[in-house]
Structures are given as C-alpha cells and as structure tokens.
Short mmCIF file of C-alpha atoms and ligand atoms in Angstrom, two decimals:
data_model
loop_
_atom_site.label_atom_id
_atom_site.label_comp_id
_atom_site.label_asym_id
_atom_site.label_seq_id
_atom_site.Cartn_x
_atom_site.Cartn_y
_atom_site.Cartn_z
CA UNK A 1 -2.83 1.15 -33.07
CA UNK A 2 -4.96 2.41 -35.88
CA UNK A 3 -4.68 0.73 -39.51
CA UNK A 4 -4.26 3.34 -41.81
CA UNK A 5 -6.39 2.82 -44.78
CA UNK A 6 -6.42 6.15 -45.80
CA UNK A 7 -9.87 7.10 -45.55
CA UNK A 8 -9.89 8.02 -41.80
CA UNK A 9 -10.17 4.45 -40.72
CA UNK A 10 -10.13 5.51 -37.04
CA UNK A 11 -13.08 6.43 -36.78
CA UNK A 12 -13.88 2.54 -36.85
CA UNK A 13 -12.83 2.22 -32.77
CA UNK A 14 -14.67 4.53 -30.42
CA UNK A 15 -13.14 7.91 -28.93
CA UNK A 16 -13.07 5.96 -25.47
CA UNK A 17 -10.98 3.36 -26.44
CA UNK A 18 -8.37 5.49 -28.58
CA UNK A 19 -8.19 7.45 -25.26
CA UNK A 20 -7.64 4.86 -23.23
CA UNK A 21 -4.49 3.12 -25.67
CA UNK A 22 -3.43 6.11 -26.01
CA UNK A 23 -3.40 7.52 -22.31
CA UNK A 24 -1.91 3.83 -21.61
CA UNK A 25 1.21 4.58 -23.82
CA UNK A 26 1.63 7.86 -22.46
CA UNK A 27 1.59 7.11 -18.66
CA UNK A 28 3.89 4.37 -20.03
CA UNK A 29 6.31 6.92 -21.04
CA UNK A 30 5.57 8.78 -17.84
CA UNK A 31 6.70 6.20 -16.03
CA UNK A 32 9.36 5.08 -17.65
CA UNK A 33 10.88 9.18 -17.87
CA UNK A 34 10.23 9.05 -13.79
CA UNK A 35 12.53 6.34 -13.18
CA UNK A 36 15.08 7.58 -15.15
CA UNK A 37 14.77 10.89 -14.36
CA UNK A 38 14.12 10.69 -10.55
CA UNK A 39 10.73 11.32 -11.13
CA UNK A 40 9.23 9.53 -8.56
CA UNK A 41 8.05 10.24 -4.85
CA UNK A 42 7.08 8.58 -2.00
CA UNK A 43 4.12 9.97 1.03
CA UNK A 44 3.62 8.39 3.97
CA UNK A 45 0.52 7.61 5.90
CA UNK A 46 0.45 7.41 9.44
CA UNK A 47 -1.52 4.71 11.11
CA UNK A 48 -2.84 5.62 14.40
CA UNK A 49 -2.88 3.73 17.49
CA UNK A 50 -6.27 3.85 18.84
CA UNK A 51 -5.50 3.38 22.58
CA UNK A 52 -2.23 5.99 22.64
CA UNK A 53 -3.36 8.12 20.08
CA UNK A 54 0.82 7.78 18.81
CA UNK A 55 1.75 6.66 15.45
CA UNK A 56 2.53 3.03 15.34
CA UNK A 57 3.51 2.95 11.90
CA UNK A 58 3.30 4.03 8.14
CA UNK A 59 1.89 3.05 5.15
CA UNK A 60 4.35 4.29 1.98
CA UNK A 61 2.46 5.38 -0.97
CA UNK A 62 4.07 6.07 -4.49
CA UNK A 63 3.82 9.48 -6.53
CA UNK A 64 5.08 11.22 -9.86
CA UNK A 65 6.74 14.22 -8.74
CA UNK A 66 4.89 17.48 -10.68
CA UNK A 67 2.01 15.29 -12.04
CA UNK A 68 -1.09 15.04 -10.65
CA UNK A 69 -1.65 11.22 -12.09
CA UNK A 70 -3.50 8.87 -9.72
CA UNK A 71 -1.98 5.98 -8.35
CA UNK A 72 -4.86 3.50 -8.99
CA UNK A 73 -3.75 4.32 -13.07
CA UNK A 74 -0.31 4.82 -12.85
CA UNK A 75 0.11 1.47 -10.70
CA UNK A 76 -2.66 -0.59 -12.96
CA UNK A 77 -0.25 0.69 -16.35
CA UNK A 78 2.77 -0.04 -14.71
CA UNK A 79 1.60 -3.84 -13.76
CA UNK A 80 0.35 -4.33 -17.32
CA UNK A 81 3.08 -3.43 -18.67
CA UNK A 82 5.89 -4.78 -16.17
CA UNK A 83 7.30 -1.60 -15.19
CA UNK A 84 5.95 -2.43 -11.90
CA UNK A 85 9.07 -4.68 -11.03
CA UNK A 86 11.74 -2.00 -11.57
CA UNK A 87 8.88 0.36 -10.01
CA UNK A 88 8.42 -2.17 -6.76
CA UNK A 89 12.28 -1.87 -6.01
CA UNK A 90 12.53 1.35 -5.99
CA UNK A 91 9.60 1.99 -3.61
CA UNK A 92 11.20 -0.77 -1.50
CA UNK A 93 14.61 1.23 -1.61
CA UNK A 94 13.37 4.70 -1.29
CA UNK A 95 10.84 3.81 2.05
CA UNK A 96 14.18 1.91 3.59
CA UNK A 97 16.88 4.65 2.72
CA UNK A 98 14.19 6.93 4.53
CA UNK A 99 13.45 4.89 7.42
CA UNK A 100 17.65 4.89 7.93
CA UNK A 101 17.83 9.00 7.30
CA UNK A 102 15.02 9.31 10.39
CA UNK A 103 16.66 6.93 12.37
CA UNK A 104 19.61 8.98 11.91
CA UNK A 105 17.77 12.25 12.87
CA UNK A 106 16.93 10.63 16.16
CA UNK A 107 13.33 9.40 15.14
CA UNK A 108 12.67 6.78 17.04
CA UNK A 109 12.21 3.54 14.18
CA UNK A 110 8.57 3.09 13.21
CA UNK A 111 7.63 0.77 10.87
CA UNK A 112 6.99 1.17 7.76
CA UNK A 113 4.18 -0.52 5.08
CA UNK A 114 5.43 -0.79 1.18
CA UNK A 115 2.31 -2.02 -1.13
CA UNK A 116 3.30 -5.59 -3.15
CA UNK A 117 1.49 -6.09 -6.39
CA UNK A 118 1.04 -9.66 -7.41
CA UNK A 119 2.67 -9.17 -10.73
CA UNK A 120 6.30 -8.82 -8.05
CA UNK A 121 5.56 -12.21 -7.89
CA UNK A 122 8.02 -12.71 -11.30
CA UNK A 123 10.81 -11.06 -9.68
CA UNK A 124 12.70 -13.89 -8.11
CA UNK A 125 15.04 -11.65 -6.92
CA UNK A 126 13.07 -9.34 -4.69
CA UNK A 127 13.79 -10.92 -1.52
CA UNK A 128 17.35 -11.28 -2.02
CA UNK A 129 17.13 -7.11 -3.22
CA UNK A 130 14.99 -6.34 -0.30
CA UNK A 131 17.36 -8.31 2.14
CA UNK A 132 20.04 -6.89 0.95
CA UNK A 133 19.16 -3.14 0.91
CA UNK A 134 17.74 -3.86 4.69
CA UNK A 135 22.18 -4.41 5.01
CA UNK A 136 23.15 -1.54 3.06
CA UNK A 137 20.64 1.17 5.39
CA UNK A 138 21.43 -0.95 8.75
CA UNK A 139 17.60 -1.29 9.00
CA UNK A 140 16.23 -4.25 10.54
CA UNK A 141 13.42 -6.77 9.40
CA UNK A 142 11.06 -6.25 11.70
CA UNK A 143 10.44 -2.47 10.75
CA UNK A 144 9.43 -3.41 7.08
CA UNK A 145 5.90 -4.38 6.37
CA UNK A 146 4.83 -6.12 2.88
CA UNK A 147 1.41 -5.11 1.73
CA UNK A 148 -0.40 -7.92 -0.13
CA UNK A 149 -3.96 -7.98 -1.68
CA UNK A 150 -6.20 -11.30 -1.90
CA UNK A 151 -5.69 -11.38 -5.67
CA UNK A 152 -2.01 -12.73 -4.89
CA UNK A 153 -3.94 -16.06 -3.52
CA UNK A 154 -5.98 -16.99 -6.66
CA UNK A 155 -3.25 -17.51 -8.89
CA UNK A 156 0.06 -19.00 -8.25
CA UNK A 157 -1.26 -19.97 -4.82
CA UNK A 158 1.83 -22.00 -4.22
CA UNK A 159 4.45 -19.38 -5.35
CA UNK A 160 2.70 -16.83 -3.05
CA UNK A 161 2.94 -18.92 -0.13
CA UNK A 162 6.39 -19.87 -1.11
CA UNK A 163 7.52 -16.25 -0.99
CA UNK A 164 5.54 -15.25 2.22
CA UNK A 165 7.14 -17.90 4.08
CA UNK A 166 10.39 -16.63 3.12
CA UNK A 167 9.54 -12.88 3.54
CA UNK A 168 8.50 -14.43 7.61
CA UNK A 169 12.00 -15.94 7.76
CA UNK A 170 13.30 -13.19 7.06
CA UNK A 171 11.50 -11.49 10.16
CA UNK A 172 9.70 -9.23 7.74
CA UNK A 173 5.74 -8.58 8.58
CA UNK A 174 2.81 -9.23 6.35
CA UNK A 175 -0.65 -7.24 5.45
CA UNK A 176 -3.61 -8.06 3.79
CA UNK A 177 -4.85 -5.20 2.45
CA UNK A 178 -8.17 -4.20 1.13
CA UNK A 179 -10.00 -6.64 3.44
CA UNK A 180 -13.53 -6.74 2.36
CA UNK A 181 -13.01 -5.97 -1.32
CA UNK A 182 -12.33 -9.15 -2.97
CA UNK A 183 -13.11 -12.50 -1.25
CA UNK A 184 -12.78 -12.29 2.41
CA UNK A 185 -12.03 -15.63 3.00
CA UNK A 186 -11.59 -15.99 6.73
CA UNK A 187 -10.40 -19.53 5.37
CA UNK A 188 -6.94 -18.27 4.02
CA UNK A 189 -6.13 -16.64 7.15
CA UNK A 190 -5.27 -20.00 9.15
CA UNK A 191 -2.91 -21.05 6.35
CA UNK A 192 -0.93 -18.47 4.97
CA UNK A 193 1.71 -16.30 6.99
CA UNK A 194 -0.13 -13.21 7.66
CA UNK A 195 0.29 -10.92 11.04
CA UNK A 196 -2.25 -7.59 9.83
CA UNK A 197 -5.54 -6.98 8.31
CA UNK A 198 -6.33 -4.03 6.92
CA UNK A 199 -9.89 -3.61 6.67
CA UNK A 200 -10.88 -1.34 3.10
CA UNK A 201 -12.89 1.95 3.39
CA UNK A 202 -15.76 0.37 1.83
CA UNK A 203 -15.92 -1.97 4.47
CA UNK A 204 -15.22 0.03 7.10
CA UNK A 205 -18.24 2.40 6.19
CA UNK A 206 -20.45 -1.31 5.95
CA UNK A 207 -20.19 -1.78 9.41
CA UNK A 208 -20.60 1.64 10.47
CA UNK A 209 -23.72 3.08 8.82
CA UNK A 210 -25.61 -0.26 9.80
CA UNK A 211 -24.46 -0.10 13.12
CA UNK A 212 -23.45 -3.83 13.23
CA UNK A 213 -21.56 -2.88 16.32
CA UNK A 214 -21.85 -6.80 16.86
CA UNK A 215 -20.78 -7.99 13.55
CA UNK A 216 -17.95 -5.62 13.45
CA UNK A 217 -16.57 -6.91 16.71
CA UNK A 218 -16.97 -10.32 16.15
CA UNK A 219 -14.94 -10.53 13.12
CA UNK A 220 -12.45 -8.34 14.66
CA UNK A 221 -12.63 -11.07 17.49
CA UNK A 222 -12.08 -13.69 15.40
CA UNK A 223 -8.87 -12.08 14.04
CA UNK A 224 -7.77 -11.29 17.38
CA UNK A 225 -7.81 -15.10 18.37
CA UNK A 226 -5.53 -15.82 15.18
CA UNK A 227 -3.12 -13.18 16.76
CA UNK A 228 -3.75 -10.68 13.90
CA UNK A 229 -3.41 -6.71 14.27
CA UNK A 230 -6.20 -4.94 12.71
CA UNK A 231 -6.01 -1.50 10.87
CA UNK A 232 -9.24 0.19 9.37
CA UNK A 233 -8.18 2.29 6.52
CA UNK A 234 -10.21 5.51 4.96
CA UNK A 235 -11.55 6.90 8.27
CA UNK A 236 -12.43 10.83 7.94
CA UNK A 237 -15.01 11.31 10.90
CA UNK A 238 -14.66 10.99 14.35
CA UNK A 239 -17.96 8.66 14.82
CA UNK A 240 -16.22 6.31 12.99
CA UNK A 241 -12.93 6.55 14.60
CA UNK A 242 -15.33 5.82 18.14
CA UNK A 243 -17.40 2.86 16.89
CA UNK A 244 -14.06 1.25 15.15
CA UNK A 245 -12.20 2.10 18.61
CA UNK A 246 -15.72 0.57 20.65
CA UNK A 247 -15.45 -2.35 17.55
CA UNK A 248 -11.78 -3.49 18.77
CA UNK A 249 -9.74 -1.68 15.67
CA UNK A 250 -6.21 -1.67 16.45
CA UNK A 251 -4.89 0.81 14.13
CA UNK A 252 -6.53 3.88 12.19
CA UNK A 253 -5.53 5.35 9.02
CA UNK A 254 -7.38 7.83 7.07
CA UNK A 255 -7.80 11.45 6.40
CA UNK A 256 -9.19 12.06 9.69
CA UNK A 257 -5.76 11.82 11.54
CA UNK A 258 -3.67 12.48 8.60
CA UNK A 259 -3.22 12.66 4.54
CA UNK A 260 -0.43 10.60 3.40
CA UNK A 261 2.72 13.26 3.67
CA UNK A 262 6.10 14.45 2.17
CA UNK A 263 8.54 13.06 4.76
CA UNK A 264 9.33 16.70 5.71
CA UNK A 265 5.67 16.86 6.87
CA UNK A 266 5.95 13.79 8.47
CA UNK A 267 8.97 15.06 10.73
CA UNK A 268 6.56 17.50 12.35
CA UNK A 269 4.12 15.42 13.65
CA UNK A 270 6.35 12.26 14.22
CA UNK A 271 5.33 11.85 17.93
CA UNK A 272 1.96 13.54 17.96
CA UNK A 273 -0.64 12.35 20.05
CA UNK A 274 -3.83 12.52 17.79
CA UNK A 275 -6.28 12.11 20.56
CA UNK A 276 -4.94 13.13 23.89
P1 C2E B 301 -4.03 1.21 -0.71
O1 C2E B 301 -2.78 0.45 -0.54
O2 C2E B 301 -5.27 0.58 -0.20
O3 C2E B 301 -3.77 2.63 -0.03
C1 C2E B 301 -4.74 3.38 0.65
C2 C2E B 301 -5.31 4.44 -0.24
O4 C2E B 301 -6.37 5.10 0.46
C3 C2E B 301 -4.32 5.53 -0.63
O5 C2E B 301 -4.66 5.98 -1.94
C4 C2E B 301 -4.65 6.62 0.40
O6 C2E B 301 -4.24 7.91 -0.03
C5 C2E B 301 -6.14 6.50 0.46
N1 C2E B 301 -6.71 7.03 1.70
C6 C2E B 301 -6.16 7.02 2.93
N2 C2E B 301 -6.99 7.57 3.84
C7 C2E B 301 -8.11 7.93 3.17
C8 C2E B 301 -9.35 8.56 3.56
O7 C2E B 301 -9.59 8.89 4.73
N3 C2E B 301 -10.27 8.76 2.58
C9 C2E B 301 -10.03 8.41 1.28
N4 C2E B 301 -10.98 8.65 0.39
N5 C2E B 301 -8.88 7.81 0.89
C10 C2E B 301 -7.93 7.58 1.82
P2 C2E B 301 -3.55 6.26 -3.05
O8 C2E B 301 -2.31 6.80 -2.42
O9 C2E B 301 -4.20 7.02 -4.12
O10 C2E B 301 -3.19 4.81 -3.58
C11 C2E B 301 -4.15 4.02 -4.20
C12 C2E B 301 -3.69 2.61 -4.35
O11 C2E B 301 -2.56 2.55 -5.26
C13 C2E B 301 -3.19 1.97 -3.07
O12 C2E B 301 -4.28 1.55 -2.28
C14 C2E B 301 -2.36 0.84 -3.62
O13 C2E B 301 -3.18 -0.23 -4.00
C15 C2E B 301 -1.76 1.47 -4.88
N6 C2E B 301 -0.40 1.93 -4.55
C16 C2E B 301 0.04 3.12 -4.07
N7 C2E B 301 1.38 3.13 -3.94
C17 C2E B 301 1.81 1.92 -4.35
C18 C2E B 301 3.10 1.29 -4.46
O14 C2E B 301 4.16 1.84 -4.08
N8 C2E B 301 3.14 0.03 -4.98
C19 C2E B 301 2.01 -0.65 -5.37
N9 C2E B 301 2.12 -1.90 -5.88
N10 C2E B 301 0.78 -0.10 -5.26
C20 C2E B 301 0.68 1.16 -4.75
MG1 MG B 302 -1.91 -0.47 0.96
MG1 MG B 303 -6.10 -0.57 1.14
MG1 MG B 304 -5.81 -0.76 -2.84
#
C-alpha cells in the first residue's frame, strides 16, 4: 500500500488510514482463515410475540468463533471484498442444518431470519443453493425468512425484484430490515414482495421518547392494511415493550427479552413465555 521511496514515505498518508487498509486486509484474512477453518458461528435472536409472550421466530446472526470482531466490520469487509457470497451460503446452510437438528430434538419448527446483503445479488446461484439445501435438511420454505435492507432497491431495482419474486415462489418469506434508517418509502411496499417490517432501534426509540403514540400506530396501521407483520428491533426496557405493544407491534426483539444466543442457550428457553 505504501510506495517505498526509502525515506519513510509513509508518513505521507495519515495513521488513520494505514489503520484502516491495514485492519481491512487483516479481517480479510480473518475471514477467509474462518471459512476454511470452521471459524465461523452463528447466534440466534428470538423475536417475541407480543400477545403470547412465546417465541415466534429467530433472527440468525453471524460470528467469528474466539474473536471478539463486530459484525457491522466483519460483514462491511467481507461485502467489499466478495467474501460475502461464500460467507452468505454458509450462514444460509448453517441456520437450515440447525433448524433440521431442533426439529429432530422435538423442537417444535420456528422460523428462522438469515440477513441478505445486496452484494448476494451476484450470486445467481443462491436460490437454486438455498432450494436445494431446504431438500438436503427436509426443511420446508415457509420456515426460512430472507432479510433484505432498502439499499437492495436503489440499484439493480429490477434484479432485486426479479429474485424476490422467485424467493416468494419458492414459499420463502421476506423482511425489510432496518425500517427507518434509509428511505422509508411506504411507496416500495405496494410493489415489491415483502410480508415483514422490521422497524430499526433508532426508530423505534423516535416514536417512543416523543410519545407519538398516534404516529406510531398509524404507520403500523398502514402496514397492517398491506397485510405486513411488524417486528420492532433493539428494545431493552419494558416502557417500550408497552407503548410498542399499545402501538400495534407484532413482534419484539431486543435485549430486553433476549441477547442473540449459542443454540445450546437457545434450547433452554425454546418455549418460554417472556411475559406471562
Ligand atoms: P441487523 O440485521 O439489524 O441485526 C440486529 C442487530 O441488533 C444485531 O447486531 C443484534 O445483536 C442487535 N441487537 C438486538 N437487540 C438489541 C438491543 O436490544 N440493543 C442493541 N443495542 N442492539 C441489539 P449484530 O449481531 O452485531 O449485527 C449487526 C449487523 O450485522 C446486523 O444488523 C446485520 O446487518 C449484519 N449481520 C449480522 N449477521 C449477518 C449475516 O449473517 N449476514 C449479513 N449479510 N449480515 C449480517
Ligand atoms: Mg437483520
Ligand atoms: Mg435491523
Ligand atoms: Mg443492520
């Protein structure tokens, strides 16, 4: 990265940037060790029903195994540098080949939410790989939930709604997540293919603290009518868990119910009632 003039030329580009090229190549490596090397995790997030207090489903939620690297890095690196596609199957395959062993304890099926980045968008073959691994594990369709962000919509529009209306024929649910981050265009809602919102932290914590009770449930309204489920993500106090239950929320995920788990952890409190 640096030109070697032999005078200490590095000291031309900042401390900040050599750390960043250089922290860019290692996670790099990182990742490229973990996938050779089983290095790689998955935790699971419940998402909690706010009328039974059950968990209706999960969210899946990659990790390094013995590094404490966070995803919002290790994810960013391995979409620049298209690591992300090899990385995106095996999170697809890992979540399924779990979902089968719990079925196969006697868990009843829940489920379960694997995050899509936009750069998955090149691998043509993802749907025929997802498809068939849903054969191999005997799992079907309906359990596996595809986790999209808005950024998928600006580009490529007619790719993304090419795959999405595949990934419905194939019976296989679709979230927008991060609501309220990006856009939140209430317009794309009515055209593309999708049955969940999940409505970000940030946004979540908008409607709370200015206790636009009425904004909060309109919007949620609104979703309702187009048959959408609605899941507010980030909740960690019980005020909020009332005024999103009062607002119409479906679904709650966040810290106050439960940290994403190992799926050990998740065994134990598989049919917990989180409010009863
Ligand atoms: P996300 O998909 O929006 O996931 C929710 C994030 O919020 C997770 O962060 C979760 O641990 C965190 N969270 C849940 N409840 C709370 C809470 O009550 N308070 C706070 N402060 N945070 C909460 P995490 O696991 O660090 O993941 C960050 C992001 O990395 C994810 O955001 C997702 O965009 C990405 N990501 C994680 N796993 C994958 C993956 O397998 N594939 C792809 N493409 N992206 C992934
Ligand atoms: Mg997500
Ligand atoms: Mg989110
Ligand atoms: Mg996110």
């Amino acid at each position: 990265y640096v030109k070697d003039n032999g005078k200490g030329s590095h000291m031309f580009y900042s401390d900040k940037i050599m750390e960043d090229i250089r922290s860019r190549a290692e996670i790099e490596d990182i990742l490229r060790d973990a996938l050779r090397e089983d290095g790689l995790r998955l935790v699971y997030q419940p998402q909690i029903n706010v009328v039974t207090g059950k968990i209706d489903e999960f969210e899946a939620l990659l990790r390094l195994k013995d590094r404490n690297l966070s995803p919002a890095k290790f994810i960013e690196v391995a979409e620049m540098s298209g690591l992300i596609i090899e990385i995106g199957r095996w999170v697809t395959k890992e979540a399924i080949r779990q979902m089968a062993k719990w079925r196969d304890e006697g868990y009843p099926l829940k489920p379960v939410a694997i995050n899509f980045s936009g750069k998955q968008l090149s691998d043509r073959e993802y749907i025929s790989f997802l498809s068939s691994t849903l054969e191999e594990y005997q799992i079907d369709s309906r359990y596996v939930e595809i986790e999209i962000t808005e950024s998928i919509l600006v580009e490529e529009t007619e790719n993304t709604l090419a795959f999405l209306n595949e990934l419905k024929s194939l019976g296989i649910r679709i979230a927008m997540d991060d609501f309220g981050t990006g856009y939140s265009s209430l317009n794309y809602l009515t055209f593309i293919p999708v049955d969940k919102i999940k409505l970000d932290k940030s946004l979540c914590e908008k409607f709370i603290n200015l206790d636009n009770s009425s904004v909060m449930s309109s919007l949620i309204g609104l979703m309702h009518s187009l048959d959408l489920i609605i899941t507010a993500e980030g909740i960690e106090e019980t005020y909020q868990y009332h005024r999103l239950k009062e607002g119409g929320c479906d679904l709650i995920q966040g810290y106050l119910f439960s940290k994403p788990l190992a799926s050990q952890e998740i065994e134990k409190i598989y049919n917990h009632n989180f409010i009863g």
